[in-house]
Amino acid sequence: MKNQTMNSLKNLFNPLPIHKKIVKEAETSPEQALRAQIASSYLLGNGIEIGALHSPLNVPHHVTVKYVDRMSVPELRKQYPKLKNYKLVEVDIIDDGERLNSIPDASVDFVIANHMIEHCQNPISAMEQHLRVLRHHGILYMAVPDMRYTFDRDRAVTSLEHLIKDYTEGPEWSMKSHFEDWVRLREKVPEDRVTPRVQYLMSIDYSIHFHVWRQIDFFELLLYCQNDLSFPFEIELIQKIISLNLSSFLASNRLNQRFPVALKMKLI
């Protein structure tokens, strides 16, 4: 039954055409243009964007966004020195983006969490909190990296069982192993320097990609949250941006590809 459900719902991956006018006006990549088109179709009212840093979502003029991050802009500058030449959005709300403790229930029309869910130590709990703050018919909009097409491509896919354990027992049990995985396979640090590097990153609470997925794995996670945990959402959209085989994609050197996901909040 599970495989039948997965196969039957693969139709959700059908391509969404990019309007030529949007691409021309945006003067940006097809990926960014597609995100802007989806935002224009789904986002209304007042909402928040979590962890926008230097690349906030291009939203329609009729919506209002407040920016949430775990640190102030000066602190973010220290945490991410590679962004020194980029303009960062002004942080309106300092809060943990996984918990949103300062945001009341059912208080916003949308939550934007682009390139954020992979940074969450407890992704299922994070989505639960993002849904909590949405009004009925509100939209949770995410852009999620497909690990095959990013610098995470050498890492192992995070299993659903792992994510469930993070949710039921807390993420502390796996935290150090994630940092070790990151240091070895992302940063390619020599083995004799792994331990001190891990200790340093953990000491500054550096935000790594704790979990990685292919698109189909993330889809499985959504189905688990919807069917097994009864999270109150409908999958409005899950969209692949490009269609390349892995070898040609790696040759193109565009290792930052993410697929948009839109979940609509519903009343139980």
PDB file of C-alpha atoms in Angstrom:
ATOM      1  CA  MET A   1       0.000   0.000   0.000  1.00  0.00           C
ATOM      2  CA  LYS A   2       2.807   2.396   0.877  1.00  0.00           C
ATOM      3  CA  ASN A   3       4.530   1.899  -2.492  1.00  0.00           C
ATOM      4  CA  GLN A   4       1.210   2.301  -4.294  1.00  0.00           C
ATOM      5  CA  THR A   5       0.593   5.570  -2.473  1.00  0.00           C
ATOM      6  CA  MET A   6       4.067   6.842  -3.313  1.00  0.00           C
ATOM      7  CA  ASN A   7       3.701   5.901  -6.968  1.00  0.00           C
ATOM      8  CA  SER A   8       0.234   7.362  -7.335  1.00  0.00           C
ATOM      9  CA  LEU A   9       1.317  10.683  -5.835  1.00  0.00           C
ATOM     10  CA  LYS A  10       4.359  11.104  -8.054  1.00  0.00           C
ATOM     11  CA  ASN A  11       2.088  13.096 -10.364  1.00  0.00           C
ATOM     12  CA  LEU A  12       2.709  15.979  -7.971  1.00  0.00           C
ATOM     13  CA  PHE A  13       6.168  16.270  -9.504  1.00  0.00           C
ATOM     14  CA  ASN A  14       4.812  17.429 -12.874  1.00  0.00           C
ATOM     15  CA  PRO A  15       6.682  20.458 -14.168  1.00  0.00           C
ATOM     16  CA  LEU A  16       5.269  23.917 -13.568  1.00  0.00           C
ATOM     17  CA  PRO A  17       6.005  26.171 -16.551  1.00  0.00           C
ATOM     18  CA  ILE A  18       8.023  29.319 -15.971  1.00  0.00           C
ATOM     19  CA  HIS A  19       6.338  32.355 -17.499  1.00  0.00           C
ATOM     20  CA  LYS A  20       8.745  34.077 -19.868  1.00  0.00           C
ATOM     21  CA  LYS A  21       7.770  37.528 -18.648  1.00  0.00           C
ATOM     22  CA  ILE A  22       8.697  36.664 -15.073  1.00  0.00           C
ATOM     23  CA  VAL A  23      12.099  35.351 -16.122  1.00  0.00           C
ATOM     24  CA  LYS A  24      12.780  38.479 -18.173  1.00  0.00           C
ATOM     25  CA  GLU A  25      11.729  40.918 -15.466  1.00  0.00           C
ATOM     26  CA  ALA A  26      13.539  39.097 -12.701  1.00  0.00           C
ATOM     27  CA  GLU A  27      16.802  38.993 -14.656  1.00  0.00           C
ATOM     28  CA  THR A  28      17.804  36.044 -12.546  1.00  0.00           C
ATOM     29  CA  SER A  29      18.118  32.275 -12.662  1.00  0.00           C
ATOM     30  CA  PRO A  30      15.234  30.016 -13.737  1.00  0.00           C
ATOM     31  CA  GLU A  31      15.189  28.602 -10.213  1.00  0.00           C
ATOM     32  CA  GLN A  32      14.679  32.026  -8.630  1.00  0.00           C
ATOM     33  CA  ALA A  33      12.105  32.956 -11.251  1.00  0.00           C
ATOM     34  CA  LEU A  34      10.149  29.789 -10.528  1.00  0.00           C
ATOM     35  CA  ARG A  35      10.202  30.490  -6.801  1.00  0.00           C
ATOM     36  CA  ALA A  36       8.898  34.006  -7.486  1.00  0.00           C
ATOM     37  CA  GLN A  37       6.091  32.605  -9.621  1.00  0.00           C
ATOM     38  CA  ILE A  38       5.084  30.130  -6.932  1.00  0.00           C
ATOM     39  CA  ALA A  39       5.215  32.873  -4.288  1.00  0.00           C
ATOM     40  CA  SER A  40       2.937  35.031  -6.428  1.00  0.00           C
ATOM     41  CA  SER A  41       0.472  32.150  -6.731  1.00  0.00           C
ATOM     42  CA  TYR A  42       0.342  31.076  -3.079  1.00  0.00           C
ATOM     43  CA  LEU A  43       1.329  33.902  -0.720  1.00  0.00           C
ATOM     44  CA  LEU A  44      -1.235  36.366   0.613  1.00  0.00           C
ATOM     45  CA  GLY A  45      -1.532  38.609   3.653  1.00  0.00           C
ATOM     46  CA  ASN A  46       1.058  38.837   6.425  1.00  0.00           C
ATOM     47  CA  GLY A  47       3.723  36.290   7.228  1.00  0.00           C
ATOM     48  CA  ILE A  48       7.280  35.521   8.215  1.00  0.00           C
ATOM     49  CA  GLU A  49      10.430  34.306   6.513  1.00  0.00           C
ATOM     50  CA  ILE A  50      12.915  32.308   8.576  1.00  0.00           C
ATOM     51  CA  GLY A  51      16.658  32.591   7.998  1.00  0.00           C
ATOM     52  CA  ALA A  52      16.534  34.708   4.855  1.00  0.00           C
ATOM     53  CA  LEU A  53      20.067  36.109   5.323  1.00  0.00           C
ATOM     54  CA  HIS A  54      21.186  37.516   1.940  1.00  0.00           C
ATOM     55  CA  SER A  55      18.589  35.818  -0.250  1.00  0.00           C
ATOM     56  CA  PRO A  56      15.022  36.596   0.849  1.00  0.00           C
ATOM     57  CA  LEU A  57      12.248  35.223  -1.305  1.00  0.00           C
ATOM     58  CA  ASN A  58      11.011  37.646  -3.956  1.00  0.00           C
ATOM     59  CA  VAL A  59       7.404  38.043  -2.808  1.00  0.00           C
ATOM     60  CA  PRO A  60       4.466  39.897  -4.384  1.00  0.00           C
ATOM     61  CA  HIS A  61       4.026  43.582  -3.507  1.00  0.00           C
ATOM     62  CA  HIS A  62       0.694  42.935  -1.795  1.00  0.00           C
ATOM     63  CA  VAL A  63       2.149  40.783   1.017  1.00  0.00           C
ATOM     64  CA  THR A  64       3.962  41.834   4.185  1.00  0.00           C
ATOM     65  CA  VAL A  65       6.939  39.848   5.496  1.00  0.00           C
ATOM     66  CA  LYS A  66       8.708  39.986   8.842  1.00  0.00           C
ATOM     67  CA  TYR A  67      12.126  38.338   8.981  1.00  0.00           C
ATOM     68  CA  VAL A  68      12.976  35.839  11.705  1.00  0.00           C
ATOM     69  CA  ASP A  69      16.473  34.675  12.591  1.00  0.00           C
ATOM     70  CA  ARG A  70      18.224  33.205  15.585  1.00  0.00           C
ATOM     71  CA  MET A  71      20.718  36.080  15.768  1.00  0.00           C
ATOM     72  CA  SER A  72      20.928  39.803  15.102  1.00  0.00           C
ATOM     73  CA  VAL A  73      22.575  40.980  11.881  1.00  0.00           C
ATOM     74  CA  PRO A  74      25.934  41.789  13.597  1.00  0.00           C
ATOM     75  CA  GLU A  75      25.970  38.315  15.150  1.00  0.00           C
ATOM     76  CA  LEU A  76      25.100  36.726  11.811  1.00  0.00           C
ATOM     77  CA  ARG A  77      28.021  38.587  10.250  1.00  0.00           C
ATOM     78  CA  LYS A  78      30.349  36.930  12.760  1.00  0.00           C
ATOM     79  CA  GLN A  79      28.784  33.512  12.190  1.00  0.00           C
ATOM     80  CA  TYR A  80      28.974  33.734   8.393  1.00  0.00           C
ATOM     81  CA  PRO A  81      32.103  35.702   7.400  1.00  0.00           C
ATOM     82  CA  LYS A  82      31.736  34.463   3.809  1.00  0.00           C
ATOM     83  CA  LEU A  83      28.690  36.722   3.499  1.00  0.00           C
ATOM     84  CA  LYS A  84      30.635  39.887   4.323  1.00  0.00           C
ATOM     85  CA  ASN A  85      30.098  41.304   0.826  1.00  0.00           C
ATOM     86  CA  TYR A  86      26.356  40.599   0.824  1.00  0.00           C
ATOM     87  CA  LYS A  87      23.515  42.690   2.179  1.00  0.00           C
ATOM     88  CA  LEU A  88      21.578  40.830   4.870  1.00  0.00           C
ATOM     89  CA  VAL A  89      17.901  41.465   5.548  1.00  0.00           C
ATOM     90  CA  GLU A  90      17.086  43.309   8.753  1.00  0.00           C
ATOM     91  CA  VAL A  91      15.965  40.839  11.402  1.00  0.00           C
ATOM     92  CA  ASP A  92      12.550  41.807  12.797  1.00  0.00           C
ATOM     93  CA  ILE A  93      12.161  38.895  15.223  1.00  0.00           C
ATOM     94  CA  ILE A  94      15.021  37.096  16.972  1.00  0.00           C
ATOM     95  CA  ASP A  95      13.818  33.579  17.666  1.00  0.00           C
ATOM     96  CA  ASP A  96      14.694  29.932  17.148  1.00  0.00           C
ATOM     97  CA  GLY A  97      13.277  29.159  13.710  1.00  0.00           C
ATOM     98  CA  GLU A  98      12.611  25.560  14.714  1.00  0.00           C
ATOM     99  CA  ARG A  99      10.391  26.564  17.643  1.00  0.00           C
ATOM    100  CA  LEU A 100       9.021  30.060  16.931  1.00  0.00           C
ATOM    101  CA  ASN A 101       8.303  30.525  20.637  1.00  0.00           C
ATOM    102  CA  SER A 102       7.525  34.226  20.192  1.00  0.00           C
ATOM    103  CA  ILE A 103       4.948  33.657  17.421  1.00  0.00           C
ATOM    104  CA  PRO A 104       1.362  32.983  18.619  1.00  0.00           C
ATOM    105  CA  ASP A 105      -0.710  30.108  17.283  1.00  0.00           C
ATOM    106  CA  ALA A 106      -2.684  30.759  14.084  1.00  0.00           C
ATOM    107  CA  SER A 107      -1.280  34.282  13.733  1.00  0.00           C
ATOM    108  CA  VAL A 108       0.274  34.434  10.235  1.00  0.00           C
ATOM    109  CA  ASP A 109      -0.869  33.740   6.693  1.00  0.00           C
ATOM    110  CA  PHE A 110       2.381  32.172   5.552  1.00  0.00           C
ATOM    111  CA  VAL A 111       5.730  30.882   6.734  1.00  0.00           C
ATOM    112  CA  ILE A 112       8.655  30.934   4.308  1.00  0.00           C
ATOM    113  CA  ALA A 113      11.451  28.537   5.258  1.00  0.00           C
ATOM    114  CA  ASN A 114      13.775  28.389   2.262  1.00  0.00           C
ATOM    115  CA  HIS A 115      17.070  26.507   2.638  1.00  0.00           C
ATOM    116  CA  MET A 116      16.156  26.064   6.294  1.00  0.00           C
ATOM    117  CA  ILE A 117      14.717  22.592   6.968  1.00  0.00           C
ATOM    118  CA  GLU A 118      18.072  20.889   6.323  1.00  0.00           C
ATOM    119  CA  HIS A 119      19.537  23.045   9.116  1.00  0.00           C
ATOM    120  CA  CYS A 120      16.934  21.811  11.614  1.00  0.00           C
ATOM    121  CA  GLN A 121      18.077  19.318  14.224  1.00  0.00           C
ATOM    122  CA  ASN A 122      14.498  18.072  14.531  1.00  0.00           C
ATOM    123  CA  PRO A 123      12.789  18.601  11.145  1.00  0.00           C
ATOM    124  CA  ILE A 124       9.465  16.971  12.048  1.00  0.00           C
ATOM    125  CA  SER A 125       9.100  19.144  15.144  1.00  0.00           C
ATOM    126  CA  ALA A 126      10.114  22.219  13.138  1.00  0.00           C
ATOM    127  CA  MET A 127       7.379  21.613  10.561  1.00  0.00           C
ATOM    128  CA  GLU A 128       4.907  21.041  13.388  1.00  0.00           C
ATOM    129  CA  GLN A 129       5.753  24.450  14.843  1.00  0.00           C
ATOM    130  CA  HIS A 130       5.630  26.152  11.451  1.00  0.00           C
ATOM    131  CA  LEU A 131       2.148  24.735  10.908  1.00  0.00           C
ATOM    132  CA  ARG A 132       1.137  25.782  14.424  1.00  0.00           C
ATOM    133  CA  VAL A 133       1.550  29.499  13.700  1.00  0.00           C
ATOM    134  CA  LEU A 134      -0.406  29.378  10.419  1.00  0.00           C
ATOM    135  CA  ARG A 135      -3.992  30.492  10.076  1.00  0.00           C
ATOM    136  CA  HIS A 136      -6.477  28.199   8.351  1.00  0.00           C
ATOM    137  CA  HIS A 137      -5.507  27.934   4.671  1.00  0.00           C
ATOM    138  CA  GLY A 138      -2.119  29.465   5.481  1.00  0.00           C
ATOM    139  CA  ILE A 139       0.881  28.348   3.442  1.00  0.00           C
ATOM    140  CA  LEU A 140       4.155  26.810   4.579  1.00  0.00           C
ATOM    141  CA  TYR A 141       6.562  27.471   1.719  1.00  0.00           C
ATOM    142  CA  MET A 142       9.916  25.688   1.668  1.00  0.00           C
ATOM    143  CA  ALA A 143      12.757  25.272  -0.783  1.00  0.00           C
ATOM    144  CA  VAL A 144      14.534  22.025   0.045  1.00  0.00           C
ATOM    145  CA  PRO A 145      17.901  20.920  -1.376  1.00  0.00           C
ATOM    146  CA  ASP A 146      18.070  17.653  -3.262  1.00  0.00           C
ATOM    147  CA  MET A 147      21.327  16.327  -1.829  1.00  0.00           C
ATOM    148  CA  ARG A 148      22.329  14.790  -5.167  1.00  0.00           C
ATOM    149  CA  TYR A 149      22.683  18.279  -6.624  1.00  0.00           C
ATOM    150  CA  THR A 150      24.430  20.059  -3.755  1.00  0.00           C
ATOM    151  CA  PHE A 151      27.687  19.819  -1.836  1.00  0.00           C
ATOM    152  CA  ASP A 152      25.938  17.160   0.301  1.00  0.00           C
ATOM    153  CA  ARG A 153      26.075  14.644  -2.544  1.00  0.00           C
ATOM    154  CA  ASP A 154      28.726  12.472  -0.819  1.00  0.00           C
ATOM    155  CA  ARG A 155      26.627  12.049   2.316  1.00  0.00           C
ATOM    156  CA  ALA A 156      24.087   9.322   3.054  1.00  0.00           C
ATOM    157  CA  VAL A 157      20.387  10.099   2.840  1.00  0.00           C
ATOM    158  CA  THR A 158      18.829  10.652   6.264  1.00  0.00           C
ATOM    159  CA  SER A 159      16.411   7.805   6.860  1.00  0.00           C
ATOM    160  CA  LEU A 160      12.829   8.344   7.955  1.00  0.00           C
ATOM    161  CA  GLU A 161      13.544   6.176  11.010  1.00  0.00           C
ATOM    162  CA  HIS A 162      16.319   8.583  12.035  1.00  0.00           C
ATOM    163  CA  LEU A 163      13.981  11.578  11.744  1.00  0.00           C
ATOM    164  CA  ILE A 164      11.284   9.818  13.761  1.00  0.00           C
ATOM    165  CA  LYS A 165      13.791   9.102  16.541  1.00  0.00           C
ATOM    166  CA  ASP A 166      14.855  12.767  16.531  1.00  0.00           C
ATOM    167  CA  TYR A 167      11.185  13.678  16.944  1.00  0.00           C
ATOM    168  CA  THR A 168      10.303  11.177  19.659  1.00  0.00           C
ATOM    169  CA  GLU A 169      13.543  11.217  21.681  1.00  0.00           C
ATOM    170  CA  GLY A 170      15.056  14.591  20.817  1.00  0.00           C
ATOM    171  CA  PRO A 171      17.994  15.249  18.468  1.00  0.00           C
ATOM    172  CA  GLU A 172      20.800  15.202  21.027  1.00  0.00           C
ATOM    173  CA  TRP A 173      21.560  11.511  20.427  1.00  0.00           C
ATOM    174  CA  SER A 174      22.685  12.189  16.845  1.00  0.00           C
ATOM    175  CA  MET A 175      24.057  15.721  17.010  1.00  0.00           C
ATOM    176  CA  LYS A 176      27.757  14.910  17.260  1.00  0.00           C
ATOM    177  CA  SER A 177      27.580  12.310  14.491  1.00  0.00           C
ATOM    178  CA  HIS A 178      26.022  14.909  12.179  1.00  0.00           C
ATOM    179  CA  PHE A 179      28.893  17.296  12.814  1.00  0.00           C
ATOM    180  CA  GLU A 180      31.398  14.501  12.185  1.00  0.00           C
ATOM    181  CA  ASP A 181      29.640  13.634   8.950  1.00  0.00           C
ATOM    182  CA  TRP A 182      29.673  17.284   7.882  1.00  0.00           C
ATOM    183  CA  VAL A 183      33.351  17.771   8.682  1.00  0.00           C
ATOM    184  CA  ARG A 184      34.451  14.576   6.931  1.00  0.00           C
ATOM    185  CA  LEU A 185      32.236  14.628   3.844  1.00  0.00           C
ATOM    186  CA  ARG A 186      31.406  18.297   3.326  1.00  0.00           C
ATOM    187  CA  GLU A 187      34.512  20.086   4.569  1.00  0.00           C
ATOM    188  CA  LYS A 188      36.844  17.172   3.671  1.00  0.00           C
ATOM    189  CA  VAL A 189      38.937  17.749   6.778  1.00  0.00           C
ATOM    190  CA  PRO A 190      41.851  15.287   7.299  1.00  0.00           C
ATOM    191  CA  GLU A 191      41.008  12.609   9.835  1.00  0.00           C
ATOM    192  CA  ASP A 192      43.496  13.837  12.436  1.00  0.00           C
ATOM    193  CA  ARG A 193      41.732  17.226  12.475  1.00  0.00           C
ATOM    194  CA  VAL A 194      38.152  15.975  12.575  1.00  0.00           C
ATOM    195  CA  THR A 195      37.731  15.955  16.365  1.00  0.00           C
ATOM    196  CA  PRO A 196      38.984  19.511  17.039  1.00  0.00           C
ATOM    197  CA  ARG A 197      37.016  20.852  14.079  1.00  0.00           C
ATOM    198  CA  VAL A 198      33.836  19.171  15.329  1.00  0.00           C
ATOM    199  CA  GLN A 199      34.406  20.545  18.823  1.00  0.00           C
ATOM    200  CA  TYR A 200      34.868  24.054  17.450  1.00  0.00           C
ATOM    201  CA  LEU A 201      31.744  24.020  15.276  1.00  0.00           C
ATOM    202  CA  MET A 202      29.651  22.663  18.136  1.00  0.00           C
ATOM    203  CA  SER A 203      31.053  25.266  20.534  1.00  0.00           C
ATOM    204  CA  ILE A 204      29.884  28.152  18.325  1.00  0.00           C
ATOM    205  CA  ASP A 205      26.552  26.463  17.548  1.00  0.00           C
ATOM    206  CA  TYR A 206      27.349  26.540  13.844  1.00  0.00           C
ATOM    207  CA  SER A 207      24.351  25.777  11.651  1.00  0.00           C
ATOM    208  CA  ILE A 208      25.270  22.843   9.407  1.00  0.00           C
ATOM    209  CA  HIS A 209      23.082  20.719   7.165  1.00  0.00           C
ATOM    210  CA  PHE A 210      22.080  18.192   9.811  1.00  0.00           C
ATOM    211  CA  HIS A 211      19.904  16.135   7.466  1.00  0.00           C
ATOM    212  CA  VAL A 212      19.929  15.492   3.720  1.00  0.00           C
ATOM    213  CA  TRP A 213      17.347  14.114   1.299  1.00  0.00           C
ATOM    214  CA  ARG A 214      16.584  13.325  -2.268  1.00  0.00           C
ATOM    215  CA  GLN A 215      13.266  14.708  -3.383  1.00  0.00           C
ATOM    216  CA  ILE A 216      11.478  11.368  -3.047  1.00  0.00           C
ATOM    217  CA  ASP A 217      12.800  10.925   0.515  1.00  0.00           C
ATOM    218  CA  PHE A 218      11.441  14.296   1.553  1.00  0.00           C
ATOM    219  CA  PHE A 219       8.124  13.393  -0.026  1.00  0.00           C
ATOM    220  CA  GLU A 220       8.078  10.247   2.112  1.00  0.00           C
ATOM    221  CA  LEU A 221       8.658  12.419   5.187  1.00  0.00           C
ATOM    222  CA  LEU A 222       5.703  14.635   4.256  1.00  0.00           C
ATOM    223  CA  LEU A 223       3.452  11.608   3.830  1.00  0.00           C
ATOM    224  CA  TYR A 224       4.519  10.285   7.235  1.00  0.00           C
ATOM    225  CA  CYS A 225       3.725  13.627   8.882  1.00  0.00           C
ATOM    226  CA  GLN A 226       0.381  13.769   7.108  1.00  0.00           C
ATOM    227  CA  ASN A 227      -0.770  10.169   7.483  1.00  0.00           C
ATOM    228  CA  ASP A 228       0.921   8.834  10.630  1.00  0.00           C
ATOM    229  CA  LEU A 229       1.136  12.007  12.720  1.00  0.00           C
ATOM    230  CA  SER A 230      -2.026  13.643  11.338  1.00  0.00           C
ATOM    231  CA  PHE A 231      -0.338  16.993  10.813  1.00  0.00           C
ATOM    232  CA  PRO A 232      -3.043  19.335   9.475  1.00  0.00           C
ATOM    233  CA  PHE A 233      -1.881  20.144   5.950  1.00  0.00           C
ATOM    234  CA  GLU A 234      -2.466  19.341   2.319  1.00  0.00           C
ATOM    235  CA  ILE A 235       0.404  19.055  -0.146  1.00  0.00           C
ATOM    236  CA  GLU A 236      -0.343  21.872  -2.570  1.00  0.00           C
ATOM    237  CA  LEU A 237       2.874  21.644  -4.557  1.00  0.00           C
ATOM    238  CA  ILE A 238       6.160  19.795  -4.658  1.00  0.00           C
ATOM    239  CA  GLN A 239       8.122  20.771  -7.707  1.00  0.00           C
ATOM    240  CA  LYS A 240      11.385  19.859  -9.366  1.00  0.00           C
ATOM    241  CA  ILE A 241      13.126  22.817 -10.923  1.00  0.00           C
ATOM    242  CA  ILE A 242      15.425  21.206 -13.422  1.00  0.00           C
ATOM    243  CA  SER A 243      15.638  17.935 -15.307  1.00  0.00           C
ATOM    244  CA  LEU A 244      19.227  16.842 -15.702  1.00  0.00           C
ATOM    245  CA  ASN A 245      20.979  13.573 -15.122  1.00  0.00           C
ATOM    246  CA  LEU A 246      23.527  13.629 -12.330  1.00  0.00           C
ATOM    247  CA  SER A 247      26.678  13.590 -14.477  1.00  0.00           C
ATOM    248  CA  SER A 248      25.585  16.492 -16.658  1.00  0.00           C
ATOM    249  CA  PHE A 249      24.416  18.426 -13.618  1.00  0.00           C
ATOM    250  CA  LEU A 250      27.738  18.016 -11.833  1.00  0.00           C
ATOM    251  CA  ALA A 251      29.514  19.104 -14.993  1.00  0.00           C
ATOM    252  CA  SER A 252      27.458  22.302 -14.998  1.00  0.00           C
ATOM    253  CA  ASN A 253      28.890  23.182 -11.548  1.00  0.00           C
ATOM    254  CA  ARG A 254      25.503  24.439 -10.284  1.00  0.00           C
ATOM    255  CA  LEU A 255      25.541  22.682  -6.932  1.00  0.00           C
ATOM    256  CA  ASN A 256      22.782  24.545  -5.151  1.00  0.00           C
ATOM    257  CA  GLN A 257      19.531  23.156  -6.502  1.00  0.00           C
ATOM    258  CA  ARG A 258      16.414  23.040  -4.342  1.00  0.00           C
ATOM    259  CA  PHE A 259      12.839  22.042  -4.992  1.00  0.00           C
ATOM    260  CA  PRO A 260       9.921  24.202  -3.835  1.00  0.00           C
ATOM    261  CA  VAL A 261       7.296  22.728  -1.509  1.00  0.00           C
ATOM    262  CA  ALA A 262       3.997  24.391  -0.566  1.00  0.00           C
ATOM    263  CA  LEU A 263       1.836  22.967   2.224  1.00  0.00           C
ATOM    264  CA  LYS A 264      -1.617  24.403   2.959  1.00  0.00           C
ATOM    265  CA  MET A 265      -2.816  24.471   6.555  1.00  0.00           C
ATOM    266  CA  LYS A 266      -6.238  22.919   7.147  1.00  0.00           C
ATOM    267  CA  LEU A 267      -8.542  22.633  10.135  1.00  0.00           C
ATOM    268  CA  ILE A 268      -8.876  19.176  11.689  1.00  0.00           C
TER     269      ILE A 268
END
